[in-house]
Coordinates of C-alpha atoms in Angstrom, one line a residue:
M229 CA 0.0 0.0 0.0
I230 CA 1.3 3.4 -1.0
Q231 CA 1.6 5.9 1.9
H232 CA 2.6 9.5 2.5
R233 CA 3.2 11.8 5.5
C234 CA 0.3 13.5 7.3
G235 CA -0.4 17.0 5.9
E236 CA -0.1 18.7 9.3
R237 CA 3.1 20.6 9.7
L238 CA 5.7 18.8 11.7
C239 CA 3.7 15.5 11.8
N240 CA 5.6 12.6 10.4
K241 CA 2.9 9.8 10.6
L242 CA 2.5 7.7 7.5
I243 CA -1.1 7.5 6.2
P244 CA -2.8 6.0 3.1
M245 CA -2.6 8.1 -0.1
N246 CA -6.3 8.7 -0.2
E247 CA -6.2 10.6 3.2
R248 CA -4.7 14.0 3.9
Y249 CA -4.3 13.9 7.6
C250 CA -3.7 11.3 10.3
K251 CA -6.5 10.4 12.8
Q252 CA -5.0 12.9 15.3
H253 CA -5.1 15.9 12.9
V254 CA -8.1 15.2 10.7
K255 CA -10.3 16.7 13.4
L256 CA -8.6 20.0 13.2
H257 CA -9.3 20.3 9.4
Q258 CA -12.8 18.9 9.0
W259 CA -14.9 22.0 9.4
K260 CA -13.3 24.1 6.8
P261 CA -13.0 23.2 3.1
L262 CA -9.3 23.0 2.1
Q263 CA -7.8 25.3 -0.5
S264 CA -6.2 23.4 -3.3
K265 CA -2.4 23.4 -3.6
E266 CA -2.6 24.9 -7.1
Q267 CA -4.7 27.8 -5.8
R268 CA -2.4 28.5 -2.9
K269 CA 0.6 28.4 -5.3
R270 CA -1.1 30.9 -7.7
E271 CA -1.9 33.3 -4.9
N272 CA 1.6 33.0 -3.4
K273 CA 3.2 33.5 -6.8
H274 CA 1.1 36.6 -7.5
Y275 CA 1.9 38.1 -4.1
N276 CA 5.6 37.4 -4.5
L277 CA 5.8 38.9 -8.0
Y278 CA 3.7 42.0 -7.5
Q279 CA 3.4 42.9 -3.9
R280 CA 6.4 41.7 -1.9
D281 CA 9.7 43.5 -2.4
E282 CA 12.6 41.5 -3.8
E283 CA 14.7 41.6 -0.7
A284 CA 11.9 40.3 1.5
N285 CA 11.1 37.6 -1.1
I286 CA 14.7 36.3 -1.0
F287 CA 14.6 36.4 2.8
Y288 CA 11.4 34.4 3.1
H289 CA 12.7 31.7 0.7
S290 CA 16.0 31.2 2.6
S291 CA 16.7 28.0 4.5
Q292 CA 17.5 30.1 7.7
W293 CA 14.0 31.6 7.6
Q294 CA 12.3 28.2 7.0
K295 CA 14.1 26.7 10.0
I296 CA 13.3 29.5 12.4
R297 CA 9.7 29.6 11.1
D298 CA 9.2 25.9 11.9
Y299 CA 10.8 26.4 15.3
V300 CA 8.4 29.3 16.2
Y301 CA 5.4 27.4 14.9
A302 CA 6.3 24.5 17.2
R303 CA 7.1 26.8 20.1
D304 CA 3.8 28.5 19.8
M305 CA 2.0 25.2 19.3
A306 CA 0.3 26.4 16.2
T307 CA -1.8 28.8 18.2
D308 CA -2.6 32.4 17.5
Q309 CA -0.6 34.3 20.2
V310 CA -3.3 37.1 20.3
T311 CA -6.6 35.2 20.3
G312 CA -5.5 31.7 21.4
N313 CA -7.2 30.2 18.3
S314 CA -5.5 27.3 16.4
T315 CA -3.9 28.4 13.1
K316 CA -5.5 25.4 11.4
N317 CA -3.9 24.7 8.1
T318 CA -2.5 28.3 7.8
L319 CA 1.0 28.8 8.9
I320 CA 1.7 32.5 9.4
V321 CA 4.8 33.3 11.5
D322 CA 4.9 37.0 11.8
H323 CA 7.5 39.6 12.7
V324 CA 6.5 41.6 15.7
I325 CA 8.6 44.5 14.4
P326 CA 7.9 44.4 10.7
L327 CA 10.7 42.9 8.5
K328 CA 11.3 46.2 6.6
Y329 CA 12.1 48.0 10.0
C330 CA 14.0 45.1 11.7
T331 CA 17.7 45.1 12.2
K332 CA 19.5 42.1 10.7
E333 CA 19.7 40.4 14.1
Q334 CA 15.9 40.9 14.7
R335 CA 15.0 39.2 11.4
L336 CA 15.7 35.8 12.7
D337 CA 15.3 36.5 16.4
P338 CA 12.6 34.1 17.9
D339 CA 11.6 36.8 20.4
N340 CA 10.6 39.0 17.4
L341 CA 8.4 36.2 15.9
W342 CA 5.0 34.8 16.7
C343 CA 2.2 32.7 15.2
L344 CA -0.9 34.5 14.0
T345 CA -4.0 33.3 12.2
R346 CA -4.6 34.8 8.8
E347 CA -7.3 37.0 10.2
T348 CA -5.2 38.4 13.0
H349 CA -2.2 38.8 10.6
N350 CA -4.4 40.8 8.1
V351 CA -5.6 43.1 10.9
K352 CA -2.0 43.6 12.1
T353 CA -0.7 44.3 8.6
K354 CA -3.4 47.0 8.0
L355 CA -2.6 48.6 11.3
E356 CA 1.2 48.6 10.4
Q357 CA 0.4 50.4 7.2
Q358 CA -1.7 53.0 8.9
I359 CA 0.9 53.6 11.7
A360 CA 3.7 53.8 9.1
S361 CA 1.9 56.5 7.2
K362 CA 1.7 58.8 10.3
P363 CA 4.4 61.1 11.4
N364 CA 6.9 59.2 13.6
G365 CA 5.0 56.0 12.7
I366 CA 8.1 54.1 11.6
N367 CA 9.7 54.8 15.0
I368 CA 6.5 53.5 16.8
L369 CA 6.7 50.3 14.7
K370 CA 10.4 49.8 15.4
H371 CA 9.8 49.9 19.2
A372 CA 6.5 47.9 19.4
N373 CA 6.5 44.7 21.4
K374 CA 4.3 41.7 21.7
D375 CA 2.4 43.0 24.7
W376 CA 1.6 46.3 22.9
W377 CA 0.5 44.5 19.7
T378 CA -1.6 42.0 21.7
K379 CA -3.5 44.8 23.5
V380 CA -4.1 46.8 20.2
L381 CA -5.1 43.7 18.2
K382 CA -7.5 42.4 20.9
E383 CA -9.3 45.7 20.8
R384 CA -9.6 45.5 17.0
I385 CA -10.6 41.9 16.7
K386 CA -13.5 42.0 19.3

């Protein structure tokens, strides 16, 4: 019988080819229809080509980023650090201080990274853009920490 690994990140259980997740993880993904791999690839490709700057694109495809991203995902136990919700099948490890305002050391510092659901991440990104457009906004973003972001995001997400 042909087998493959469970589709849940960091799970190495072998399962039959006609299943996507092992018995432990299938419960996490039943309620929500899954996006096809091809659709995710198209969306990511479009974002990488037209929205993300080239330096960030290179960084997010580096092996160092992928290793630290997996570490933070496991450390945070795939849980949104603001709402406490499971990230389901979406892996978003976010920079507390946005990548474009980080120092080189902060880019891969686990203390500057946390897991967020797509919804929380989208709210945070919009807030970052609003703050950056204000006078002294970039300075505010450079000095923001997890506690401050948690407070601000919880008020917005209610």
